[in-house]
Coordinates of C-alpha atoms in Angstrom, one line a residue:
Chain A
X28 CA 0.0 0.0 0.0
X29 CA 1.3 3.3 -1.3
X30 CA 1.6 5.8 1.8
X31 CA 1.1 9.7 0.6
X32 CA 3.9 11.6 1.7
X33 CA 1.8 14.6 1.4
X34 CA 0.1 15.5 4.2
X35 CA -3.4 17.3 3.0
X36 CA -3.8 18.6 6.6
X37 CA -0.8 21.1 5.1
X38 CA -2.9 22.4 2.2
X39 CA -5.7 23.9 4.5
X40 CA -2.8 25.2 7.9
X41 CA -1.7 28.7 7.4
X42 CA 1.7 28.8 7.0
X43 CA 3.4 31.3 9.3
X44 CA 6.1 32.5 7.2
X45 CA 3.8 32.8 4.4
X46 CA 1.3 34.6 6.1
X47 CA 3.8 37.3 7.7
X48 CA 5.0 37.6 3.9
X49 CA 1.7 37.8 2.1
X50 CA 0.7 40.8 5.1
X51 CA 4.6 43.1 4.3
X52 CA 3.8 42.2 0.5
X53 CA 0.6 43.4 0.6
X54 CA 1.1 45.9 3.4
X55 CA 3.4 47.2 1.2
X56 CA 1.9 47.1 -1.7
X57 CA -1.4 49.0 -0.1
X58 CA 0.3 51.8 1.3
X59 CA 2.9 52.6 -1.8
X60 CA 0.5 51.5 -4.8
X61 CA -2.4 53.0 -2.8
X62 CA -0.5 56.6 -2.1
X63 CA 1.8 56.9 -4.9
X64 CA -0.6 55.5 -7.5
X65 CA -4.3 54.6 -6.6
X66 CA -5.6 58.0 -5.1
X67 CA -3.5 60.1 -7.5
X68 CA -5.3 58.0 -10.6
X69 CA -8.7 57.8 -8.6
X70 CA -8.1 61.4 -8.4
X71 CA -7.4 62.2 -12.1
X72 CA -10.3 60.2 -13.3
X73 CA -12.6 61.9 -11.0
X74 CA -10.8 65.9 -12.3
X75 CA -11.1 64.7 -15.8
X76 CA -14.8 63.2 -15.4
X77 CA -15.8 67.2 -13.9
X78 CA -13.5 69.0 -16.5
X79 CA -15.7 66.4 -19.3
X80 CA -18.7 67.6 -17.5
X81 CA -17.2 71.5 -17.4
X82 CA -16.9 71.4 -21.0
X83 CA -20.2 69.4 -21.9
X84 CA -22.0 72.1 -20.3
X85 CA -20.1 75.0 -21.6
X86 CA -20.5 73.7 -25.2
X87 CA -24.4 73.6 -24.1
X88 CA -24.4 77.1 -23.4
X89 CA -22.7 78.3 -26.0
X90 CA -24.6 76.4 -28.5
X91 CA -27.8 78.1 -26.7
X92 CA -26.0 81.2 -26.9
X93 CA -25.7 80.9 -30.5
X94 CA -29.6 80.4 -30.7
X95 CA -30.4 83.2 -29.2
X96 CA -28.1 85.2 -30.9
X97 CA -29.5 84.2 -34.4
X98 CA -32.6 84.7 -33.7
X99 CA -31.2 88.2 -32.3
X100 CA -30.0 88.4 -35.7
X101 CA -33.1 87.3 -37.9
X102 CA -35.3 89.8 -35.4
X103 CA -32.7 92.6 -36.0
X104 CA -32.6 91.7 -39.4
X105 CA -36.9 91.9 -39.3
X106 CA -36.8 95.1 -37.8
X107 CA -34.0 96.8 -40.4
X108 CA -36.4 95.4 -43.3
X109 CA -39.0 97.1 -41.8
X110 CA -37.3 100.4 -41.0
X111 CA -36.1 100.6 -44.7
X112 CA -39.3 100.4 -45.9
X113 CA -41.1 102.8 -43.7
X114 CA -38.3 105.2 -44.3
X115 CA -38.6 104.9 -47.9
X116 CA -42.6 105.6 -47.7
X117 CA -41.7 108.4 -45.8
X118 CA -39.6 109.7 -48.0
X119 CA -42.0 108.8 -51.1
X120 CA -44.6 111.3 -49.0
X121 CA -42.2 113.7 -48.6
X122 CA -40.9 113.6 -52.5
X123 CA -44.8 114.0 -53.2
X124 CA -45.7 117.0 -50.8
X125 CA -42.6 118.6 -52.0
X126 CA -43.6 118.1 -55.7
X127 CA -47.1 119.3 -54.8
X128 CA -46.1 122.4 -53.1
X129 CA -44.1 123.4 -55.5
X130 CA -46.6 123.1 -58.3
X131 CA -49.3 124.9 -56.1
X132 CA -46.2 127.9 -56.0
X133 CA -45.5 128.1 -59.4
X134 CA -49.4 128.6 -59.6
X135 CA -49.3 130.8 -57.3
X136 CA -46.4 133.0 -58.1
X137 CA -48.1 132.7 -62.2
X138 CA -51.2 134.1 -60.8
X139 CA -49.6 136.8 -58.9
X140 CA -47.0 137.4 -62.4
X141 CA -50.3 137.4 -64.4
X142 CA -52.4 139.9 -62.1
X143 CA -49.2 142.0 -61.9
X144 CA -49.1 142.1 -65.8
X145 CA -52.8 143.4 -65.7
X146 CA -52.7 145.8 -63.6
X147 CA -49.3 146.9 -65.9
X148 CA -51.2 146.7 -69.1
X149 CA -54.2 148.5 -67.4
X150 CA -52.5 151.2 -66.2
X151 CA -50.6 151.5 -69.3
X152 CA -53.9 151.1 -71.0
X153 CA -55.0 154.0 -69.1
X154 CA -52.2 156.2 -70.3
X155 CA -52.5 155.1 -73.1
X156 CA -55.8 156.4 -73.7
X157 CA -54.9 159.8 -71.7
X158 CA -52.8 160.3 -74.2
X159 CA -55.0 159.3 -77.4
X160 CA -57.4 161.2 -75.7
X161 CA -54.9 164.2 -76.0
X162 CA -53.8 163.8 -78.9
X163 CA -57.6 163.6 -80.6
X164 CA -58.6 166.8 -78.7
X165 CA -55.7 168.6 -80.1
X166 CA -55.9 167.0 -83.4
X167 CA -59.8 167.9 -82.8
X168 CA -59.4 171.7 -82.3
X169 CA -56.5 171.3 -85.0
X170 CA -59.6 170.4 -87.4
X171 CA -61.8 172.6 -85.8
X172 CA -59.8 175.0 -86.5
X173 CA -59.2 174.3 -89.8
X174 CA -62.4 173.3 -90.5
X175 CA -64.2 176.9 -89.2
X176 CA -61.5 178.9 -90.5
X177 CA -61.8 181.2 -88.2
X178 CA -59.7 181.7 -84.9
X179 CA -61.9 180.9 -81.4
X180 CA -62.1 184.0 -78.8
X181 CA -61.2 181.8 -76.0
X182 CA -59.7 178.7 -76.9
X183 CA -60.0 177.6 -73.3
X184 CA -63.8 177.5 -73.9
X185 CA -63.4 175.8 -77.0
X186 CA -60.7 173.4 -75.7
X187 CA -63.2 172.7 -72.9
X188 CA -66.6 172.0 -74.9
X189 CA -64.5 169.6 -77.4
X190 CA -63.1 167.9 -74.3
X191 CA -66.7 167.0 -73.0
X192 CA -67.7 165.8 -76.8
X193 CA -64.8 163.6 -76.5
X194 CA -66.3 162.5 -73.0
X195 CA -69.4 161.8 -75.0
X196 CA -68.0 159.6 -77.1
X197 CA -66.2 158.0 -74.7
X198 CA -69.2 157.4 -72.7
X199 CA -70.9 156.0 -75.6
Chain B
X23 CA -0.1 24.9 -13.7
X24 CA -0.2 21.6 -16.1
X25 CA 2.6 22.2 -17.5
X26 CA 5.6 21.3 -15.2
X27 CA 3.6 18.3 -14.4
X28 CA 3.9 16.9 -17.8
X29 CA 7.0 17.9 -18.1
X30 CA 8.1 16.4 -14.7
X31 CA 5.5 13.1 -14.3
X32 CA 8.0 11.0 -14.7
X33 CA 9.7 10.8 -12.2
X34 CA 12.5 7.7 -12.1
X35 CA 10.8 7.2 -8.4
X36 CA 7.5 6.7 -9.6
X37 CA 8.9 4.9 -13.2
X38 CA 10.3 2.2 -10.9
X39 CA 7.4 2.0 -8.1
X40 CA 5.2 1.8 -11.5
X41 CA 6.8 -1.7 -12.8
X42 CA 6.1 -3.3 -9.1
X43 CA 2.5 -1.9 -8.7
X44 CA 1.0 -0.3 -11.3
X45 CA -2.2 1.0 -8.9
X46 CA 0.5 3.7 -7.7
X47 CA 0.5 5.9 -10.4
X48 CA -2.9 7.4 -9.3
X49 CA -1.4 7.7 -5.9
X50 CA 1.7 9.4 -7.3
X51 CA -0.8 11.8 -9.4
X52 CA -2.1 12.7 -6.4
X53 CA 1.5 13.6 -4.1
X54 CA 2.1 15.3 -7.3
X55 CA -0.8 17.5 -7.3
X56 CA -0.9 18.2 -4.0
X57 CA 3.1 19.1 -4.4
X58 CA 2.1 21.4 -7.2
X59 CA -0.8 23.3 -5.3
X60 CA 1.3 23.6 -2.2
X61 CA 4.7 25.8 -1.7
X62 CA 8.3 25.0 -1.9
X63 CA 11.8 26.6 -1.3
X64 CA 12.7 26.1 -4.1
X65 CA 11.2 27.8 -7.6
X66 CA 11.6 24.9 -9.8
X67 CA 11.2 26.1 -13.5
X68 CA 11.7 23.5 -16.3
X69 CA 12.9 19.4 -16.1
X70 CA 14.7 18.3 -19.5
X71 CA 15.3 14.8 -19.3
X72 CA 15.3 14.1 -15.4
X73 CA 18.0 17.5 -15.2
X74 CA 15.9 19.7 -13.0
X75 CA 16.1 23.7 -13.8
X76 CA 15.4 25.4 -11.1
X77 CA 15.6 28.6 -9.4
X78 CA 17.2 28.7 -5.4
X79 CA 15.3 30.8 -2.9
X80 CA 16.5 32.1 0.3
X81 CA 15.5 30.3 3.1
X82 CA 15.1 32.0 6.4
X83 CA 15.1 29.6 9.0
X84 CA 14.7 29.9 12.9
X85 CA 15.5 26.5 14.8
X86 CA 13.4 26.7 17.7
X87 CA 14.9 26.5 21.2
X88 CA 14.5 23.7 23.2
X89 CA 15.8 22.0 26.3
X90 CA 19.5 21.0 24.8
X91 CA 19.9 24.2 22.2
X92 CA 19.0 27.7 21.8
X93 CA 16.8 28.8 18.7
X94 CA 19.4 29.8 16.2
X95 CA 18.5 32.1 13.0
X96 CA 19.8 30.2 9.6
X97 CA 20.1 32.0 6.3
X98 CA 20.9 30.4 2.8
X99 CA 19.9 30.1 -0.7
X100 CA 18.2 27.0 -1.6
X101 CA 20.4 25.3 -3.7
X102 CA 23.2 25.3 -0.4
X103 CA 20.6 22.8 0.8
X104 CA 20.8 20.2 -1.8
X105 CA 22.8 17.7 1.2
X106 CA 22.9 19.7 4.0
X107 CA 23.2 22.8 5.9
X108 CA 23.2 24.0 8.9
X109 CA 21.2 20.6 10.0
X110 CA 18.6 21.6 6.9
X111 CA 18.2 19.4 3.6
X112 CA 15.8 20.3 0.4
X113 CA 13.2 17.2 0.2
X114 CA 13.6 17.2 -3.8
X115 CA 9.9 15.2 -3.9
X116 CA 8.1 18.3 -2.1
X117 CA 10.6 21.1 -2.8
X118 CA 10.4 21.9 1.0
X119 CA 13.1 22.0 3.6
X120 CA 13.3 19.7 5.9
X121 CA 15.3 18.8 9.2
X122 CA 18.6 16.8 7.9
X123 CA 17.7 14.3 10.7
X124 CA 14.1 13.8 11.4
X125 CA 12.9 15.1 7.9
X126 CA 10.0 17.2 9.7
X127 CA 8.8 20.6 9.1
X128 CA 8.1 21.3 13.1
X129 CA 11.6 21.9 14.9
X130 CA 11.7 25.0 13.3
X131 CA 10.1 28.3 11.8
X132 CA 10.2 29.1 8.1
X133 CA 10.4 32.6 7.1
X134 CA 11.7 31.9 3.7
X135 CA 10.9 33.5 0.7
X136 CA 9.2 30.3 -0.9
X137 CA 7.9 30.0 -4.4
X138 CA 4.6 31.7 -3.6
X139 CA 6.3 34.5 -1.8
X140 CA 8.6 35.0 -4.7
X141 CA 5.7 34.9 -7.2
X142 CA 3.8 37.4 -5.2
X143 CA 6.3 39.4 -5.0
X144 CA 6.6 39.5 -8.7
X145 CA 3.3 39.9 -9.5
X146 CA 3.9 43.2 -6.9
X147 CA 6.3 44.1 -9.1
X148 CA 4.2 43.9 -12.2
X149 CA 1.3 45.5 -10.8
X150 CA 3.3 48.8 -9.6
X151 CA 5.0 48.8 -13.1
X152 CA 1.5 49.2 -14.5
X153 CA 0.3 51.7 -11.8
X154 CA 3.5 53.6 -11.8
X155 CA 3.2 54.0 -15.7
X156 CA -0.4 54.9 -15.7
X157 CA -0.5 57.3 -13.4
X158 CA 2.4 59.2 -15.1
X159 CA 0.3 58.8 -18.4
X160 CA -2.8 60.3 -15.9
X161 CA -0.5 63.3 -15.0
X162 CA 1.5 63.6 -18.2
X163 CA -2.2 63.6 -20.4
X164 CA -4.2 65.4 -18.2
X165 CA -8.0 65.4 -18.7
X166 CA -7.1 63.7 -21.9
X167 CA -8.6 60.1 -23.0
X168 CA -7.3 57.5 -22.1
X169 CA -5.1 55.0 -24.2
X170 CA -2.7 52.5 -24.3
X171 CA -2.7 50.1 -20.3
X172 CA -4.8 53.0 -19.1
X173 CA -7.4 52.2 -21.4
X174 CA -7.4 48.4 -20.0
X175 CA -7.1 49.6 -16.3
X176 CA -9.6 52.5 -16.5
X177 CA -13.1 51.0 -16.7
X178 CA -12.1 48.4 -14.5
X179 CA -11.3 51.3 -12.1
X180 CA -14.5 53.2 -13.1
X181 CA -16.6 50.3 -12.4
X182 CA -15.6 49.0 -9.5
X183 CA -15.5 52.6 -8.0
X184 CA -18.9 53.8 -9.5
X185 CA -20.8 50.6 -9.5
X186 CA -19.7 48.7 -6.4
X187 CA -18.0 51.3 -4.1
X188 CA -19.8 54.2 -4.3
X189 CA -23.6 52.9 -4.0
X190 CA -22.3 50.5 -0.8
X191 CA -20.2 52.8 1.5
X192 CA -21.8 56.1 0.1
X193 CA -21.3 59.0 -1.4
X194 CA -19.3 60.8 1.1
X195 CA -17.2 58.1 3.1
X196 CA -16.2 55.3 0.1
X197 CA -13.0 57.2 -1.0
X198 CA -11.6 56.7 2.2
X199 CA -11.8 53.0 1.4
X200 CA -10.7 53.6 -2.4
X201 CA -7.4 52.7 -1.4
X202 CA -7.3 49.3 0.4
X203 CA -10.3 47.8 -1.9
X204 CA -8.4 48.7 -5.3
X205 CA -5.5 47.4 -3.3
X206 CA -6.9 43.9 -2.7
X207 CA -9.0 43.7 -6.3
X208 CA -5.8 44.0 -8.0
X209 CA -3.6 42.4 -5.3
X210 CA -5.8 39.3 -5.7
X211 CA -6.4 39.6 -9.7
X212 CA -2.4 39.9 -10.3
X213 CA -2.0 36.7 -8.1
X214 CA -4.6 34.3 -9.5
X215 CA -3.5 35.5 -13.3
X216 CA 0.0 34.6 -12.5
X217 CA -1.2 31.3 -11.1
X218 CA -3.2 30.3 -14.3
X219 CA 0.2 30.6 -16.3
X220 CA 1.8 27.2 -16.3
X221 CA 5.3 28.3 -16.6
X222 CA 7.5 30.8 -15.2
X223 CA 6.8 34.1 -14.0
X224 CA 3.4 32.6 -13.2
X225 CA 3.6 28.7 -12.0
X226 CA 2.7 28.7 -8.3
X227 CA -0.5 29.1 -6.2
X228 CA 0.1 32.0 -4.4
X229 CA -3.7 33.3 -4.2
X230 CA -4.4 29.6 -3.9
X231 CA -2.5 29.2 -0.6
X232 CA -4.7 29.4 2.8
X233 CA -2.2 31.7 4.2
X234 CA -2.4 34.3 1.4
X235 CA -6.2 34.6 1.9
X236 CA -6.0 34.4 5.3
X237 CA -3.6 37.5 5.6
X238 CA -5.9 39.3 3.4
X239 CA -8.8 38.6 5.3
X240 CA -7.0 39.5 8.4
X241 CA -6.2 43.0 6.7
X242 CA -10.1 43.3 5.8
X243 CA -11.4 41.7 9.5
X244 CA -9.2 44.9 10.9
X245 CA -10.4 47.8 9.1
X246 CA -14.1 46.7 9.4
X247 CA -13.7 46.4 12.9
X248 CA -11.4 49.3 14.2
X249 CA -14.2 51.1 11.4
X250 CA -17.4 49.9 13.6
X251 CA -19.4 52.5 14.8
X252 CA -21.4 52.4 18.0
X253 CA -24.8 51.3 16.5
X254 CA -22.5 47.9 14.9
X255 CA -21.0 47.0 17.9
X256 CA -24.1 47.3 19.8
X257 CA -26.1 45.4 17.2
X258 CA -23.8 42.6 18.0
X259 CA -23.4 43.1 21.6
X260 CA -26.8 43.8 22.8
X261 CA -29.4 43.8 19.2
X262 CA -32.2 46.9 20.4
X263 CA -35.5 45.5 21.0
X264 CA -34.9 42.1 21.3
X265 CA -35.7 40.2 24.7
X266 CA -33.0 38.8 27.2
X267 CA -33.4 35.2 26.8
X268 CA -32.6 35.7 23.0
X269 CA -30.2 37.6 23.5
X270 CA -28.7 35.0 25.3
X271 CA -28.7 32.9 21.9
X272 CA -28.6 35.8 19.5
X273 CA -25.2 37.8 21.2
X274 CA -23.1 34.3 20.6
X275 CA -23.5 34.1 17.0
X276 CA -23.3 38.1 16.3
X277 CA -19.7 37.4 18.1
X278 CA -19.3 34.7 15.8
X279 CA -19.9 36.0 12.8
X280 CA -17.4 39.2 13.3
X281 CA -15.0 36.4 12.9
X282 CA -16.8 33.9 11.0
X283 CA -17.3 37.0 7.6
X284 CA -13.2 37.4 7.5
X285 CA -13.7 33.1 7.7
X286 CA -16.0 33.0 4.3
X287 CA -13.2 35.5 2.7
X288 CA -10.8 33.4 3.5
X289 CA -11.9 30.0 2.5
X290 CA -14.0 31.2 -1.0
X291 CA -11.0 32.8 -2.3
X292 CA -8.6 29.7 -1.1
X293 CA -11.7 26.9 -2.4
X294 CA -11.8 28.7 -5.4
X295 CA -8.3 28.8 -6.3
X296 CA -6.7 25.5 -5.4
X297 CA -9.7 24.2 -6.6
X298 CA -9.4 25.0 -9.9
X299 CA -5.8 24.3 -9.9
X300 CA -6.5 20.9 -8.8
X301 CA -9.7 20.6 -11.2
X302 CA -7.0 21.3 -14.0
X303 CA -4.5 19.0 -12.8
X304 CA -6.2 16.2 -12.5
X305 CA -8.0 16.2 -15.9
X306 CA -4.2 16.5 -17.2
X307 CA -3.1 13.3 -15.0
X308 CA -5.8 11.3 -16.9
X309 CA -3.1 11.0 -19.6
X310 CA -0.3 9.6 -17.0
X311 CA -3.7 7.2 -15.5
X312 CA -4.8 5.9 -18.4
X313 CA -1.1 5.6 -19.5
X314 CA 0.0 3.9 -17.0
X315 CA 2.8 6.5 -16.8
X316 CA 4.3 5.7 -20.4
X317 CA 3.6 2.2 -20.4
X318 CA 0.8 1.9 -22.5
X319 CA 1.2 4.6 -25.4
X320 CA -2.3 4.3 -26.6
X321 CA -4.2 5.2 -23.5
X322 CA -1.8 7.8 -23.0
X323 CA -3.5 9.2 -26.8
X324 CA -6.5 8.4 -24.9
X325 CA -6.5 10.6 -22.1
X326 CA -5.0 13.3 -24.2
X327 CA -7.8 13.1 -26.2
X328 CA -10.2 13.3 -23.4
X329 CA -7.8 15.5 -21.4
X330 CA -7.3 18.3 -23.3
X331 CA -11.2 19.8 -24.3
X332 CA -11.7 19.2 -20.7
X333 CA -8.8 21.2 -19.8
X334 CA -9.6 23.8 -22.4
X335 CA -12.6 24.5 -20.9
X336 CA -11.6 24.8 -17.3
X337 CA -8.6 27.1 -17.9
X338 CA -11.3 29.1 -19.4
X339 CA -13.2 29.1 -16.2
X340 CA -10.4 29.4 -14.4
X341 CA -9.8 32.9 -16.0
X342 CA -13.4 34.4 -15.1
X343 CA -13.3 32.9 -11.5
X344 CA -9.5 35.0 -11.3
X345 CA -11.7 37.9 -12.4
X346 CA -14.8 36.4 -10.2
X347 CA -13.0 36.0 -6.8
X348 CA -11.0 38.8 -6.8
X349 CA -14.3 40.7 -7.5
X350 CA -16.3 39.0 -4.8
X351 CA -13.3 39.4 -2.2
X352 CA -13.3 43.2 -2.6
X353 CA -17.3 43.5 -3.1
X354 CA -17.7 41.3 0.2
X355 CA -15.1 43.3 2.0
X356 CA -16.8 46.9 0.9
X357 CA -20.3 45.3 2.0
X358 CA -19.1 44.0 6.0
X359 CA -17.3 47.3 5.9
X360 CA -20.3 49.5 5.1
X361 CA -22.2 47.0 7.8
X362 CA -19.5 48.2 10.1
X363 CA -20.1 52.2 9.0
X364 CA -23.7 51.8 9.9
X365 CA -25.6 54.8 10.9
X366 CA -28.6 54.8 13.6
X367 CA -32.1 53.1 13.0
X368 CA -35.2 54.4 13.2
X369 CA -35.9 51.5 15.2
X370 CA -34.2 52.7 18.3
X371 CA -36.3 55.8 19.2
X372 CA -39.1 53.2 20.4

């Protein structure tokens, strides 16, 4: 009969020197991994996971920020259409009442350059006719004269009597 | 782990015991298994026709005092042992060191660095290579993602710190814990990888070994104890509301189970381990079985055949418990730890 000359009883009995190893090794290895390497690469993880975040929000608000502005921009744009036109009716209104007021001058100032005129002609008319009327008296008393052959006491009488035939005919 | 074996199953010991009695070769499977799983002082590598390669330890040896002598501290390398030193001789079958004259383990203290020792200490070495070089890649490429080793480490990081620390211990008080539990996840992980690889810088059973997951659980029965607050010590001590006479019962087994959660830690991780080692081994030995250790070449092919599917498909395993255990450690340890942490009930206003 084969005898083991392993005893199992071994497999499942701590083994002191082992355990007092395993505990430095790992002792060691908890507080140099865990300082020198664990927390500063928990750490980083953890700064880079709130600068992702940071940077996923920013992005947010700037892409909202660039909403608002363009519809700034179409609004703006709304209101500039809108300003052009009315400035250009304005200016239509203003073009016409211009136009218009001048037209109703130039009437004016014709009517005013064509009443001046008459009143030039009439008195000119009137001078005229003075002067015609003259001119027949003396031409008259010229004829008269002639006519009668014969040389009138007072001329002034004479002058005066052909002056109201002339009158006469005037009036008629 | 399978591989040594095939390359050392033939022993001239066993070849010889084999042509008397040919129902020892299981027997010798077995030693040799059990010789495999366990730890040795000697870190033996590669055998190429019966020349053993291996690689000598220092042993750290403390003769205890008795009666006749005082204890006396011996130091040598391994391979000083191979006929004998200082009244200490390397057993070649176990790889231990024994007592040159009663070839026992008990007339002294062994503080050597054994094969597991070495091994863990290796996979200590590879795991702060990884965390030294990721955390400069953390502070060199600040805020930057993550690439390369840091890209493997990360989300196992993220996870187990979002997913499993943060929801158990709480917002405010888990990274004080960040620490030790990353500590242990990966102290355990780099230890059960390096096991599953059959040759060198993996080969022994370090995570495997009761004294490894013993120390660890010591580590974790500490900080959730010296972490207890008033309301945990009194739930074991005293549990509010509950009568005398069952308290009498009840206060026993609360006591009990302070030491009885670090107990479950211990013996999953170490169950979980060897066991798979030894699952795997043994499914390779069918070759040496049903070859009667070289004699019959065919049932040799046989056990192959049978063997290696098998095997296939319990390395496989092997590699998501690593991941599992490790895993279930740490999430265990967080849980009795945040047990510990606990705040007031409601309860005790009545």
């Amino acid at each position: 009969m084969h005898i083991l000359a392993f005893d199992p009883m071994q497999l499942i009995t701590p083994d002191l020197g082992m355990v007092f190893w395993t505990t430095v090794v790992f002792l060691l290895f908890w507080f140099l991994i865990g300082k020198f390497a664990l927390k500063p690469i928990t750490k980083a993880i953890k700064a880079r996971e709130h600068f992702i975040n940071d940077a996923l929000s920013a992005a947010d608000k700037a892409k909202a920020e660039m909403q608002q502005l363009q519809s700034d921009n179409a609004a703006l744009l709304k209101e500039a259409r809108e300003e052009g036109a009315k400035i250009l009716k304005e200016a239509k209104d203003v073009k016409e009442s211009i136009i218009a007021e001048a037209h109703n001058r130039a009437k004016d100032e014709a009517a005013k350059i064509v009443a001046d005129a008459k009143v030039e002609i009439d008195s000119q008319k009137k001078a005229a006719i003075a002067e015609v009327k003259n001119e027949v008296s003396r031409i008259s008393i010229d004829i008269a004269q002639k006519i009668l052959g014969r040389e009138l006491d007072s001329n002034k009488d004479q002058q005066a009597y052909i002056n109201s035939l002339v009158d006469k005919i005037k009036a008629n | 782990m399978f591989l040594p074996l095939v390359l050392t199953a033939n022993p001239e010991a066993v070849k010889t015991e084999n042509k008397e009695e040919k129902k020892d070769v299981s027997a010798g499977v077995i030693e040799h298994i059990m010789n495999h799983v366990a730890d040795a002082n000697e870190d033996h590598i590669l055998t190429i026709n019966n020349h053993h390669i291996t690689l000598p330890l220092p042993c750290i040896l403390y003769r205890k005092s008795t009666q006749a002598t005082k204890g006396k501290l011996s130091i040598f390398l391994s391979s000083k042992a191979e006929e004998e030193f200082d009244g200490y001789k390397l057993d070649h079958e176990t790889g231990r060191v024994i007592d040159a004259q009663t070839n026992k383990r008990d007339a002294f203290y062994d503080f050597s660095i054994t094969k597991n020792v070495f091994h863990m200490m290796l996979g200590f070495v590879i795991l702060a290579l990884v965390f030294i070089s990721i955390k400069n890649t953390y502070t060199k490429r600040k805020n930057a993602a993550p690439r390369g080793l840091q890209g493997f480490m990360e989300p196992i990081i993220v996870f187990l710190t979002d997913e499993i620390f943060k929801p158990i211990l709480g917002e405010d008080k888990y990274e004080k814990f960040l620490p030790y539990l990353l500590s242990v996840f990966f102290f355990i992980l780099i230890n059960n990888l390096l096991g599953l690889i059959p040759f060198f810088p993996g080969g022994a059973n370090a995570s495997g070994n009761i004294a490894f997951t013993f120390s660890l659980a010591f580590c974790s029965f500490i900080l959730i104890n010296i972490n207890g607050t008033k309301t945990y010590w009194r739930h074991i001590f005293a549990m509010p509301g509950v009568p005398l006479p069952v308290l009498i019962i009840l206060t026993p087994i609360e006591i009990l189970g302070v030491f009885l959660k670090p107990a479950v830690l211990m013996l999953r991780l170490f169950g979980n381990i060897t066991g798979g080692h030894i699952a795997v081994l043994s499914i390779a030995s069918l070759i040496f079985i049903l070859g009667e250790n070289g004699a019959k070449l065919g049932g040799a092919f046989a056990g192959g055949a049978m063997a290696l599917p098998i095997m296939l498909f319990v390395s496989a395993i092997e590699l998501l418990v690593a991941f599992l255990q490790a895993f279930v450690f740490t999430l265990l340890s967080a849980i009795f730890i945040s047990m510990a942490l606990e705040e007031p009930h409601h309860q005790e206003h009545h």
